[in-house]
Every structure is written in C-alpha cells, then in structure tokens.
JSON list of C-alpha atoms and ligand atoms in Angstrom, two decimals:
[
{"chain": "A", "resi": 272, "resn": "TYR", "atom": "CA", "xyz": [115.38, 107.92, 98.29]},
{"chain": "A", "resi": 273, "resn": "LEU", "atom": "CA", "xyz": [118.04, 109.59, 99.60]},
{"chain": "A", "resi": 274, "resn": "VAL", "atom": "CA", "xyz": [121.75, 108.33, 99.81]},
{"chain": "A", "resi": 275, "resn": "GLY", "atom": "CA", "xyz": [123.86, 109.88, 102.62]},
{"chain": "A", "resi": 276, "resn": "SER", "atom": "CA", "xyz": [127.30, 109.41, 100.54]},
{"chain": "A", "resi": 277, "resn": "ALA", "atom": "CA", "xyz": [128.96, 111.82, 98.02]},
{"chain": "A", "resi": 278, "resn": "SER", "atom": "CA", "xyz": [131.11, 108.99, 97.11]},
{"chain": "A", "resi": 279, "resn": "GLU", "atom": "CA", "xyz": [131.08, 108.45, 93.23]},
{"chain": "A", "resi": 280, "resn": "ASP", "atom": "CA", "xyz": [131.02, 104.70, 93.66]},
{"chain": "A", "resi": 281, "resn": "SER", "atom": "CA", "xyz": [128.79, 104.60, 96.81]},
{"chain": "A", "resi": 282, "resn": "LEU", "atom": "CA", "xyz": [128.25, 101.27, 98.50]},
{"chain": "A", "resi": 283, "resn": "ASN", "atom": "CA", "xyz": [124.96, 102.84, 99.90]},
{"chain": "A", "resi": 284, "resn": "ARG", "atom": "CA", "xyz": [123.86, 103.80, 96.41]},
{"chain": "A", "resi": 285, "resn": "ARG", "atom": "CA", "xyz": [124.29, 100.03, 95.50]},
{"chain": "A", "resi": 286, "resn": "LEU", "atom": "CA", "xyz": [122.09, 99.15, 98.29]},
{"chain": "A", "resi": 287, "resn": "ALA", "atom": "CA", "xyz": [119.62, 101.77, 97.47]},
{"chain": "A", "resi": 288, "resn": "HIS", "atom": "CA", "xyz": [119.51, 100.21, 93.92]},
{"chain": "A", "resi": 289, "resn": "ALA", "atom": "CA", "xyz": [119.14, 96.85, 95.60]},
{"chain": "A", "resi": 290, "resn": "LEU", "atom": "CA", "xyz": [116.34, 97.74, 97.52]},
{"chain": "A", "resi": 291, "resn": "VAL", "atom": "CA", "xyz": [114.52, 99.20, 94.55]},
{"chain": "A", "resi": 292, "resn": "ALA", "atom": "CA", "xyz": [115.29, 95.93, 92.78]},
{"chain": "A", "resi": 293, "resn": "ALA", "atom": "CA", "xyz": [113.73, 93.85, 95.81]},
{"chain": "A", "resi": 294, "resn": "ALA", "atom": "CA", "xyz": [110.63, 95.98, 96.15]},
{"chain": "A", "resi": 295, "resn": "PRO", "atom": "CA", "xyz": [107.05, 94.90, 94.78]},
{"chain": "A", "resi": 296, "resn": "SER", "atom": "CA", "xyz": [106.60, 95.82, 91.20]},
{"chain": "A", "resi": 297, "resn": "SER", "atom": "CA", "xyz": [103.82, 98.25, 92.16]},
{"chain": "A", "resi": 298, "resn": "MET", "atom": "CA", "xyz": [106.35, 100.69, 93.98]},
{"chain": "A", "resi": 299, "resn": "GLU", "atom": "CA", "xyz": [108.27, 103.33, 91.77]},
{"chain": "A", "resi": 300, "resn": "PHE", "atom": "CA", "xyz": [111.40, 105.08, 92.99]},
{"chain": "A", "resi": 301, "resn": "VAL", "atom": "CA", "xyz": [113.43, 108.30, 92.29]},
{"chain": "A", "resi": 302, "resn": "GLU", "atom": "CA", "xyz": [116.68, 109.37, 93.86]},
{"chain": "A", "resi": 303, "resn": "ALA", "atom": "CA", "xyz": [116.53, 112.94, 95.29]},
{"chain": "A", "resi": 304, "resn": "PRO", "atom": "CA", "xyz": [120.03, 114.12, 94.90]},
{"chain": "A", "resi": 305, "resn": "ILE", "atom": "CA", "xyz": [121.39, 115.94, 97.90]},
{"chain": "A", "resi": 306, "resn": "VAL", "atom": "CA", "xyz": [125.35, 116.18, 97.32]},
{"chain": "A", "resi": 307, "resn": "ASP", "atom": "CA", "xyz": [125.27, 119.84, 95.67]},
{"chain": "A", "resi": 308, "resn": "LEU", "atom": "CA", "xyz": [123.21, 121.24, 98.32]},
{"chain": "A", "resi": 309, "resn": "PRO", "atom": "CA", "xyz": [124.89, 124.18, 100.20]},
{"chain": "A", "resi": 310, "resn": "PHE", "atom": "CA", "xyz": [125.22, 123.89, 104.05]},
{"chain": "A", "resi": 311, "resn": "TYR", "atom": "CA", "xyz": [122.28, 125.01, 105.69]},
{"chain": "A", "resi": 312, "resn": "ARG", "atom": "CA", "xyz": [122.19, 128.74, 106.80]},
{"chain": "A", "resi": 313, "resn": "PRO", "atom": "CA", "xyz": [119.12, 131.08, 107.52]},
{"chain": "A", "resi": 314, "resn": "GLU", "atom": "CA", "xyz": [120.72, 134.04, 105.23]},
{"chain": "A", "resi": 315, "resn": "LEU", "atom": "CA", "xyz": [120.47, 131.41, 102.16]},
{"chain": "A", "resi": 316, "resn": "ALA", "atom": "CA", "xyz": [117.23, 130.11, 103.43]},
{"chain": "A", "resi": 317, "resn": "ARG", "atom": "CA", "xyz": [115.41, 133.52, 103.29]},
{"chain": "A", "resi": 318, "resn": "GLU", "atom": "CA", "xyz": [115.41, 133.20, 99.60]},
{"chain": "A", "resi": 319, "resn": "PHE", "atom": "CA", "xyz": [115.06, 129.73, 99.50]},
{"chain": "A", "resi": 320, "resn": "PRO", "atom": "CA", "xyz": [117.63, 128.23, 96.80]},
{"chain": "A", "resi": 321, "resn": "GLU", "atom": "CA", "xyz": [115.95, 126.23, 93.85]},
{"chain": "A", "resi": 322, "resn": "ILE", "atom": "CA", "xyz": [117.98, 123.04, 94.78]},
{"chain": "A", "resi": 323, "resn": "GLY", "atom": "CA", "xyz": [116.56, 123.02, 98.47]},
{"chain": "A", "resi": 324, "resn": "ALA", "atom": "CA", "xyz": [113.07, 123.70, 96.92]},
{"chain": "A", "resi": 325, "resn": "ARG", "atom": "CA", "xyz": [113.49, 120.97, 94.47]},
{"chain": "A", "resi": 326, "resn": "LEU", "atom": "CA", "xyz": [114.42, 118.51, 97.35]},
{"chain": "A", "resi": 327, "resn": "LYS", "atom": "CA", "xyz": [111.40, 119.67, 99.43]},
{"chain": "A", "resi": 328, "resn": "GLU", "atom": "CA", "xyz": [109.04, 119.15, 96.51]},
{"chain": "A", "resi": 329, "resn": "THR", "atom": "CA", "xyz": [110.15, 115.77, 95.61]},
{"chain": "A", "resi": 330, "resn": "VAL", "atom": "CA", "xyz": [109.86, 114.50, 99.23]},
{"chain": "A", "resi": 331, "resn": "GLU", "atom": "CA", "xyz": [106.33, 116.27, 99.64]},
{"chain": "A", "resi": 332, "resn": "GLY", "atom": "CA", "xyz": [105.30, 114.61, 96.50]},
{"chain": "A", "resi": 333, "resn": "ALA", "atom": "CA", "xyz": [106.51, 111.03, 97.62]},
{"chain": "A", "resi": 334, "resn": "ASP", "atom": "CA", "xyz": [104.11, 108.86, 99.44]},
{"chain": "A", "resi": 335, "resn": "GLY", "atom": "CA", "xyz": [107.51, 107.99, 101.39]},
{"chain": "A", "resi": 336, "resn": "VAL", "atom": "CA", "xyz": [110.90, 108.26, 101.98]},
{"chain": "A", "resi": 337, "resn": "ILE", "atom": "CA", "xyz": [113.89, 105.87, 102.32]},
{"chain": "A", "resi": 338, "resn": "LEU", "atom": "CA", "xyz": [117.07, 107.26, 103.41]},
{"chain": "A", "resi": 339, "resn": "VAL", "atom": "CA", "xyz": [120.01, 104.81, 102.76]},
{"chain": "A", "resi": 340, "resn": "THR", "atom": "CA", "xyz": [123.28, 105.99, 104.84]},
{"chain": "A", "resi": 341, "resn": "PRO", "atom": "CA", "xyz": [126.97, 105.16, 105.44]},
{"chain": "A", "resi": 342, "resn": "GLU", "atom": "CA", "xyz": [128.10, 105.76, 109.10]},
{"chain": "A", "resi": 343, "resn": "TYR", "atom": "CA", "xyz": [130.73, 108.37, 109.52]},
{"chain": "A", "resi": 344, "resn": "ASN", "atom": "CA", "xyz": [132.55, 108.11, 112.80]},
{"chain": "A", "resi": 345, "resn": "ARG", "atom": "CA", "xyz": [129.76, 106.63, 114.43]},
{"chain": "A", "resi": 346, "resn": "GLY", "atom": "CA", "xyz": [127.07, 109.18, 113.10]},
{"chain": "A", "resi": 347, "resn": "VAL", "atom": "CA", "xyz": [125.04, 110.47, 110.25]},
{"chain": "A", "resi": 348, "resn": "PRO", "atom": "CA", "xyz": [127.37, 111.75, 107.49]},
{"chain": "A", "resi": 349, "resn": "ALA", "atom": "CA", "xyz": [127.18, 115.39, 107.20]},
{"chain": "A", "resi": 350, "resn": "VAL", "atom": "CA", "xyz": [125.66, 115.51, 103.61]},
{"chain": "A", "resi": 351, "resn": "LEU", "atom": "CA", "xyz": [122.36, 113.52, 104.81]},
{"chain": "A", "resi": 352, "resn": "ARG", "atom": "CA", "xyz": [122.47, 115.50, 108.11]},
{"chain": "A", "resi": 353, "resn": "ASN", "atom": "CA", "xyz": [122.49, 118.81, 105.95]},
{"chain": "A", "resi": 354, "resn": "ALA", "atom": "CA", "xyz": [119.70, 117.45, 103.63]},
{"chain": "A", "resi": 355, "resn": "LEU", "atom": "CA", "xyz": [117.64, 116.83, 106.62]},
{"chain": "A", "resi": 356, "resn": "ASP", "atom": "CA", "xyz": [118.20, 120.25, 108.01]},
{"chain": "A", "resi": 357, "resn": "TRP", "atom": "CA", "xyz": [117.15, 121.74, 104.49]},
{"chain": "A", "resi": 358, "resn": "LEU", "atom": "CA", "xyz": [113.84, 119.59, 104.64]},
{"chain": "A", "resi": 359, "resn": "SER", "atom": "CA", "xyz": [113.00, 120.82, 108.16]},
{"chain": "A", "resi": 360, "resn": "ARG", "atom": "CA", "xyz": [112.63, 124.34, 107.20]},
{"chain": "A", "resi": 361, "resn": "PRO", "atom": "CA", "xyz": [111.31, 127.23, 106.70]},
{"chain": "A", "resi": 362, "resn": "MET", "atom": "CA", "xyz": [110.17, 127.00, 110.19]},
{"chain": "A", "resi": 363, "resn": "GLY", "atom": "CA", "xyz": [106.68, 125.36, 110.36]},
{"chain": "A", "resi": 364, "resn": "LEU", "atom": "CA", "xyz": [107.29, 123.96, 106.61]},
{"chain": "A", "resi": 365, "resn": "ASN", "atom": "CA", "xyz": [108.93, 120.61, 107.74]},
{"chain": "A", "resi": 366, "resn": "SER", "atom": "CA", "xyz": [108.60, 118.29, 104.65]},
{"chain": "A", "resi": 367, "resn": "LEU", "atom": "CA", "xyz": [109.02, 115.10, 106.95]},
{"chain": "A", "resi": 368, "resn": "THR", "atom": "CA", "xyz": [105.99, 115.94, 108.94]},
{"chain": "A", "resi": 369, "resn": "GLY", "atom": "CA", "xyz": [103.73, 112.79, 108.89]},
{"chain": "A", "resi": 370, "resn": "LYS", "atom": "CA", "xyz": [105.93, 111.28, 106.09]},
{"chain": "A", "resi": 371, "resn": "PRO", "atom": "CA", "xyz": [106.53, 107.36, 106.25]},
{"chain": "A", "resi": 372, "resn": "VAL", "atom": "CA", "xyz": [110.09, 106.66, 106.29]},
{"chain": "A", "resi": 373, "resn": "MET", "atom": "CA", "xyz": [112.32, 103.76, 106.31]},
{"chain": "A", "resi": 374, "resn": "ILE", "atom": "CA", "xyz": [116.08, 103.55, 106.88]},
{"chain": "A", "resi": 375, "resn": "ALA", "atom": "CA", "xyz": [118.84, 101.38, 105.86]},
{"chain": "A", "resi": 376, "resn": "GLY", "atom": "CA", "xyz": [122.68, 101.53, 105.85]},
{"chain": "A", "resi": 377, "resn": "ALA", "atom": "CA", "xyz": [125.43, 99.43, 104.37]},
{"chain": "A", "resi": 378, "resn": "THR", "atom": "CA", "xyz": [129.27, 99.39, 105.67]},
{"chain": "A", "resi": 379, "resn": "PRO", "atom": "CA", "xyz": [132.22, 96.91, 105.48]},
{"chain": "A", "resi": 380, "resn": "GLY", "atom": "CA", "xyz": [132.24, 97.93, 109.23]},
{"chain": "A", "resi": 381, "resn": "ALA", "atom": "CA", "xyz": [131.43, 95.62, 112.11]},
{"chain": "A", "resi": 382, "resn": "VAL", "atom": "CA", "xyz": [128.24, 97.69, 113.22]},
{"chain": "A", "resi": 383, "resn": "GLY", "atom": "CA", "xyz": [126.56, 97.76, 110.25]},
{"chain": "A", "resi": 384, "resn": "THR", "atom": "CA", "xyz": [125.74, 101.55, 110.35]},
{"chain": "A", "resi": 385, "resn": "ALA", "atom": "CA", "xyz": [123.66, 100.67, 113.79]},
{"chain": "A", "resi": 386, "resn": "VAL", "atom": "CA", "xyz": [125.13, 103.82, 115.52]},
{"chain": "A", "resi": 387, "resn": "ALA", "atom": "CA", "xyz": [124.35, 106.18, 112.64]},
{"chain": "A", "resi": 388, "resn": "GLN", "atom": "CA", "xyz": [120.88, 104.89, 112.19]},
{"chain": "A", "resi": 389, "resn": "SER", "atom": "CA", "xyz": [120.16, 105.16, 115.99]},
{"chain": "A", "resi": 390, "resn": "GLU", "atom": "CA", "xyz": [121.19, 108.83, 115.60]},
{"chain": "A", "resi": 391, "resn": "LEU", "atom": "CA", "xyz": [118.84, 108.96, 112.54]},
{"chain": "A", "resi": 392, "resn": "ARG", "atom": "CA", "xyz": [115.98, 107.67, 114.34]},
{"chain": "A", "resi": 393, "resn": "THR", "atom": "CA", "xyz": [116.26, 110.44, 117.26]},
{"chain": "A", "resi": 394, "resn": "VAL", "atom": "CA", "xyz": [116.34, 113.19, 114.43]},
{"chain": "A", "resi": 395, "resn": "LEU", "atom": "CA", "xyz": [113.32, 111.46, 112.47]},
{"chain": "A", "resi": 396, "resn": "GLY", "atom": "CA", "xyz": [111.40, 111.20, 115.64]},
{"chain": "A", "resi": 397, "resn": "PHE", "atom": "CA", "xyz": [111.83, 115.11, 116.31]},
{"chain": "A", "resi": 398, "resn": "LEU", "atom": "CA", "xyz": [110.76, 115.62, 112.80]},
{"chain": "A", "resi": 399, "resn": "ASN", "atom": "CA", "xyz": [107.62, 114.02, 113.11]},
{"chain": "A", "resi": 400, "resn": "ALA", "atom": "CA", "xyz": [108.20, 111.39, 110.39]},
{"chain": "A", "resi": 401, "resn": "HIS", "atom": "CA", "xyz": [106.38, 108.04, 110.67]},
{"chain": "A", "resi": 402, "resn": "LEU", "atom": "CA", "xyz": [109.82, 105.81, 110.88]},
{"chain": "A", "resi": 403, "resn": "MET", "atom": "CA", "xyz": [109.10, 101.93, 110.28]},
{"chain": "A", "resi": 404, "resn": "GLY", "atom": "CA", "xyz": [110.80, 100.38, 113.09]},
{"chain": "A", "resi": 405, "resn": "GLN", "atom": "CA", "xyz": [111.38, 96.78, 111.90]},
{"chain": "A", "resi": 406, "resn": "PRO", "atom": "CA", "xyz": [112.88, 95.18, 109.87]},
{"chain": "A", "resi": 407, "resn": "GLU", "atom": "CA", "xyz": [116.09, 97.02, 110.95]},
{"chain": "A", "resi": 408, "resn": "LEU", "atom": "CA", "xyz": [118.66, 97.08, 108.10]},
{"chain": "A", "resi": 409, "resn": "TYR", "atom": "CA", "xyz": [122.21, 96.95, 109.27]},
{"chain": "A", "resi": 410, "resn": "ILE", "atom": "CA", "xyz": [124.04, 95.55, 106.31]},
{"chain": "A", "resi": 411, "resn": "ARG", "atom": "CA", "xyz": [127.62, 94.75, 106.79]},
{"chain": "A", "resi": 412, "resn": "ILE", "atom": "CA", "xyz": [128.61, 93.92, 103.03]},
{"chain": "A", "resi": 413, "resn": "ARG", "atom": "CA", "xyz": [131.16, 94.86, 100.48]},
{"chain": "A", "resi": 414, "resn": "LYS", "atom": "CA", "xyz": [130.81, 96.34, 97.03]},
{"chain": "A", "resi": 415, "resn": "GLU", "atom": "CA", "xyz": [131.36, 92.98, 95.37]},
{"chain": "A", "resi": 416, "resn": "GLN", "atom": "CA", "xyz": [128.61, 91.43, 97.07]},
{"chain": "A", "resi": 417, "resn": "PHE", "atom": "CA", "xyz": [126.20, 93.26, 94.70]},
{"chain": "A", "resi": 418, "resn": "ASP", "atom": "CA", "xyz": [125.63, 91.82, 91.31]},
{"chain": "A", "resi": 419, "resn": "GLU", "atom": "CA", "xyz": [125.21, 93.55, 87.89]},
{"chain": "A", "resi": 420, "resn": "SER", "atom": "CA", "xyz": [121.31, 93.49, 88.38]},
{"chain": "A", "resi": 421, "resn": "GLY", "atom": "CA", "xyz": [121.75, 95.35, 91.73]},
{"chain": "A", "resi": 422, "resn": "ARG", "atom": "CA", "xyz": [120.69, 92.01, 93.86]},
{"chain": "A", "resi": 423, "resn": "ALA", "atom": "CA", "xyz": [122.70, 90.83, 96.95]},
{"chain": "A", "resi": 424, "resn": "THR", "atom": "CA", "xyz": [124.64, 87.90, 96.11]},
{"chain": "A", "resi": 425, "resn": "THR", "atom": "CA", "xyz": [124.33, 86.84, 99.81]},
{"chain": "A", "resi": 426, "resn": "PRO", "atom": "CA", "xyz": [121.15, 84.95, 99.97]},
{"chain": "A", "resi": 427, "resn": "GLY", "atom": "CA", "xyz": [120.11, 85.84, 103.47]},
{"chain": "A", "resi": 428, "resn": "THR", "atom": "CA", "xyz": [120.54, 89.59, 102.50]},
{"chain": "A", "resi": 429, "resn": "GLN", "atom": "CA", "xyz": [118.57, 89.17, 99.64]},
{"chain": "A", "resi": 430, "resn": "GLU", "atom": "CA", "xyz": [115.86, 87.79, 101.51]},
{"chain": "A", "resi": 431, "resn": "LEU", "atom": "CA", "xyz": [116.04, 90.49, 104.07]},
{"chain": "A", "resi": 432, "resn": "LEU", "atom": "CA", "xyz": [115.81, 93.35, 101.60]},
{"chain": "A", "resi": 433, "resn": "GLU", "atom": "CA", "xyz": [112.55, 91.55, 100.14]},
{"chain": "A", "resi": 434, "resn": "ARG", "atom": "CA", "xyz": [111.20, 91.49, 103.42]},
{"chain": "A", "resi": 435, "resn": "ALA", "atom": "CA", "xyz": [111.80, 95.07, 104.17]},
{"chain": "A", "resi": 436, "resn": "MET", "atom": "CA", "xyz": [110.32, 96.38, 101.08]},
{"chain": "A", "resi": 437, "resn": "GLY", "atom": "CA", "xyz": [107.20, 94.32, 101.55]},
{"chain": "A", "resi": 438, "resn": "ALA", "atom": "CA", "xyz": [107.00, 95.80, 105.15]},
{"chain": "A", "resi": 439, "resn": "PHE", "atom": "CA", "xyz": [107.58, 99.27, 103.69]},
{"chain": "A", "resi": 440, "resn": "GLU", "atom": "CA", "xyz": [104.98, 98.59, 101.48]},
{"chain": "A", "resi": 441, "resn": "ALA", "atom": "CA", "xyz": [102.64, 98.06, 104.03]},
{"chain": "A", "resi": 442, "resn": "HIS", "atom": "CA", "xyz": [103.63, 100.87, 106.16]},
{"chain": "A", "resi": 443, "resn": "LEU", "atom": "CA", "xyz": [102.93, 103.07, 103.31]},
{"chain": "A", "resi": 444, "resn": "ALA", "atom": "CA", "xyz": [99.58, 101.59, 103.01]},
{"chain": "A", "resi": 445, "resn": "SER", "atom": "CA", "xyz": [98.90, 102.16, 106.75]},
{"chain": "A", "resi": 446, "resn": "PHE", "atom": "CA", "xyz": [99.50, 105.95, 106.28]},
{"chain": "A", "resi": 447, "resn": "ALA", "atom": "CA", "xyz": [97.95, 106.27, 102.51]},
{"chain": "A", "resi": 448, "resn": "ARG", "atom": "CA", "xyz": [96.58, 109.71, 102.08]},
{"chain": "B", "resi": 130, "resn": "FNR", "atom": "C1", "xyz": [134.04, 105.55, 107.41]},
{"chain": "B", "resi": 130, "resn": "FNR", "atom": "N1", "xyz": [133.70, 104.38, 107.56]},
{"chain": "B", "resi": 130, "resn": "FNR", "atom": "C2", "xyz": [133.08, 103.86, 108.78]},
{"chain": "B", "resi": 130, "resn": "FNR", "atom": "N2", "xyz": [132.31, 102.70, 108.81]},
{"chain": "B", "resi": 130, "resn": "FNR", "atom": "C3", "xyz": [131.54, 102.51, 109.71]},
{"chain": "B", "resi": 130, "resn": "FNR", "atom": "O1", "xyz": [131.14, 101.24, 109.66]},
{"chain": "B", "resi": 130, "resn": "FNR", "atom": "N3", "xyz": [131.51, 103.24, 111.05]},
{"chain": "B", "resi": 130, "resn": "FNR", "atom": "C4", "xyz": [132.05, 104.38, 111.06]},
{"chain": "B", "resi": 130, "resn": "FNR", "atom": "O2", "xyz": [131.84, 104.96, 112.01]},
{"chain": "B", "resi": 130, "resn": "FNR", "atom": "C5", "xyz": [132.82, 104.64, 109.93]},
{"chain": "B", "resi": 130, "resn": "FNR", "atom": "N4", "xyz": [133.45, 106.10, 109.70]},
{"chain": "B", "resi": 130, "resn": "FNR", "atom": "C6", "xyz": [133.71, 106.39, 108.56]},
{"chain": "B", "resi": 130, "resn": "FNR", "atom": "C7", "xyz": [134.41, 107.75, 108.53]},
{"chain": "B", "resi": 130, "resn": "FNR", "atom": "C8", "xyz": [134.76, 108.30, 107.25]},
{"chain": "B", "resi": 130, "resn": "FNR", "atom": "C9", "xyz": [135.17, 109.74, 107.37]},
{"chain": "B", "resi": 130, "resn": "FNR", "atom": "C10", "xyz": [134.88, 107.60, 106.26]},
{"chain": "B", "resi": 130, "resn": "FNR", "atom": "C11", "xyz": [135.28, 108.22, 104.83]},
{"chain": "B", "resi": 130, "resn": "FNR", "atom": "C12", "xyz": [134.45, 106.07, 106.34]},
{"chain": "B", "resi": 130, "resn": "FNR", "atom": "C13", "xyz": [133.65, 103.38, 106.38]},
{"chain": "B", "resi": 130, "resn": "FNR", "atom": "C14", "xyz": [132.55, 103.58, 105.56]},
{"chain": "B", "resi": 130, "resn": "FNR", "atom": "O3", "xyz": [131.71, 102.83, 105.98]},
{"chain": "B", "resi": 130, "resn": "FNR", "atom": "C15", "xyz": [132.91, 103.07, 104.13]},
{"chain": "B", "resi": 130, "resn": "FNR", "atom": "O4", "xyz": [133.73, 104.11, 103.65]},
{"chain": "B", "resi": 130, "resn": "FNR", "atom": "C16", "xyz": [131.51, 102.92, 103.22]},
{"chain": "B", "resi": 130, "resn": "FNR", "atom": "O5", "xyz": [131.89, 102.59, 101.91]},
{"chain": "B", "resi": 130, "resn": "FNR", "atom": "C17", "xyz": [130.84, 104.29, 102.90]},
{"chain": "B", "resi": 130, "resn": "FNR", "atom": "O6", "xyz": [129.89, 104.26, 102.53]},
{"chain": "B", "resi": 130, "resn": "FNR", "atom": "P1", "xyz": [129.63, 104.74, 100.64]},
{"chain": "B", "resi": 130, "resn": "FNR", "atom": "O7", "xyz": [130.14, 106.02, 100.86]},
{"chain": "B", "resi": 130, "resn": "FNR", "atom": "O8", "xyz": [130.50, 103.82, 99.76]},
{"chain": "B", "resi": 130, "resn": "FNR", "atom": "O9", "xyz": [128.23, 104.68, 100.48]}
]
C-alpha cells in the first residue's frame, strides 16, 4: 500500500493500518514508502534512481495495490501524484498496467476525500490499472476514532473496512496471475 501523506502522524496511515487489520488473514501487506522520492523529472529518470526503482519493484511484485490518501485542496496530494508519475515511467514500463488497485481516503472534512479519489480514478484509468469500483471508502473520521489495535471505533466504519477488504480479496482473485 501507498499512503499519500508526508505527515508523521498521518490519519491516512492509521486508515491503512485499520484496513490491514480488517483484511482476511490470508492477505499480506507492505507499505511502499513514497515520501522521499524526488519530484519526477526526465533527467533524473534517465539513470533511474534506486528509490524509484525500488518503488516500481515493490509494486510490480505485489498482487495488488491499495492507495490510501488525504485530499489536498480538492485534489490528490503532490506526494502521491509524484509516486504515480514515477510508477508510470520509463515510457512503456508502467508498473500499474493490469494491476488490481483499491483506493481509500480519510479526512475530518465533509466530503471524505471524494474529490481527490475521483481525480485518482481518472489517473488510474489512464494508467490501465484494474480499479475496484465498490465499495467506496470515503472515510470522514478523526485520529481518535482508531483504537490502539488500529480498528475503527465506529462500528459502521469497521464493518465497511472489513467488507471492502473482503471485496478486494475477491477483486485480486479475479485477476490472479
Ligand atoms: C487539507 N485538508 C483537506 N481536507 C479535505 O477534506 N479536503 C481538502 O481539500 C483538504 N485540503 C487540504 C489542503 C492542505 C494543504 C492540507 C494541509 C490539508 C485537511 C486534511 O484532510 C487533513 O489535514 C488530514 O488529516 C490529512 O491527512 P493525513 O496527512 O493526516 O493522512
């Protein structure tokens, strides 16, 4: 999974951990760090830097990818957008082609990251990723609403996370290599 936040105490990382905790026990997860990626530029990409190569390797080796993101100014935060740009290059070697993907986002704000996720759907469609359509995870929540074990303390949210991870397992199975 990728977390679209550079915050040290990210609400969205908590959501990512809650999703991991809500997943069927057969699934394994690793966070692919993206915060230290330099801004993509072609001059850098010619000698593909280790940090970009490692991200591509992690994503390409995974059965699927979960993007958990805040919304910044009604869009995808730059840190995640930059990671998607690195994954899409070099030209013709897009790491997200055919990759099953699920998206989620958390915010205390009223629209629950729906606008950022809508933008993400457009980008992922262009990148030929196999995006899971539903359930949608627009989580309007505060940090205190996750307990020590990472579970959401709102029962309805916890039920939604469990349902989504079950659906993602089925989504992965339908694209199994
Ligand atoms: C925000 N935040 C925000 N929230 C939202 O729901 N819609 C938005 O458009 C924005 N815009 C926005 C811009 C910028 C620059 C910042 C710093 C914040 C609030 C945001 O959701 C909140 O800070 C979350 O806690 C961010 O998630 P992480 O970083 O804690 O995972």
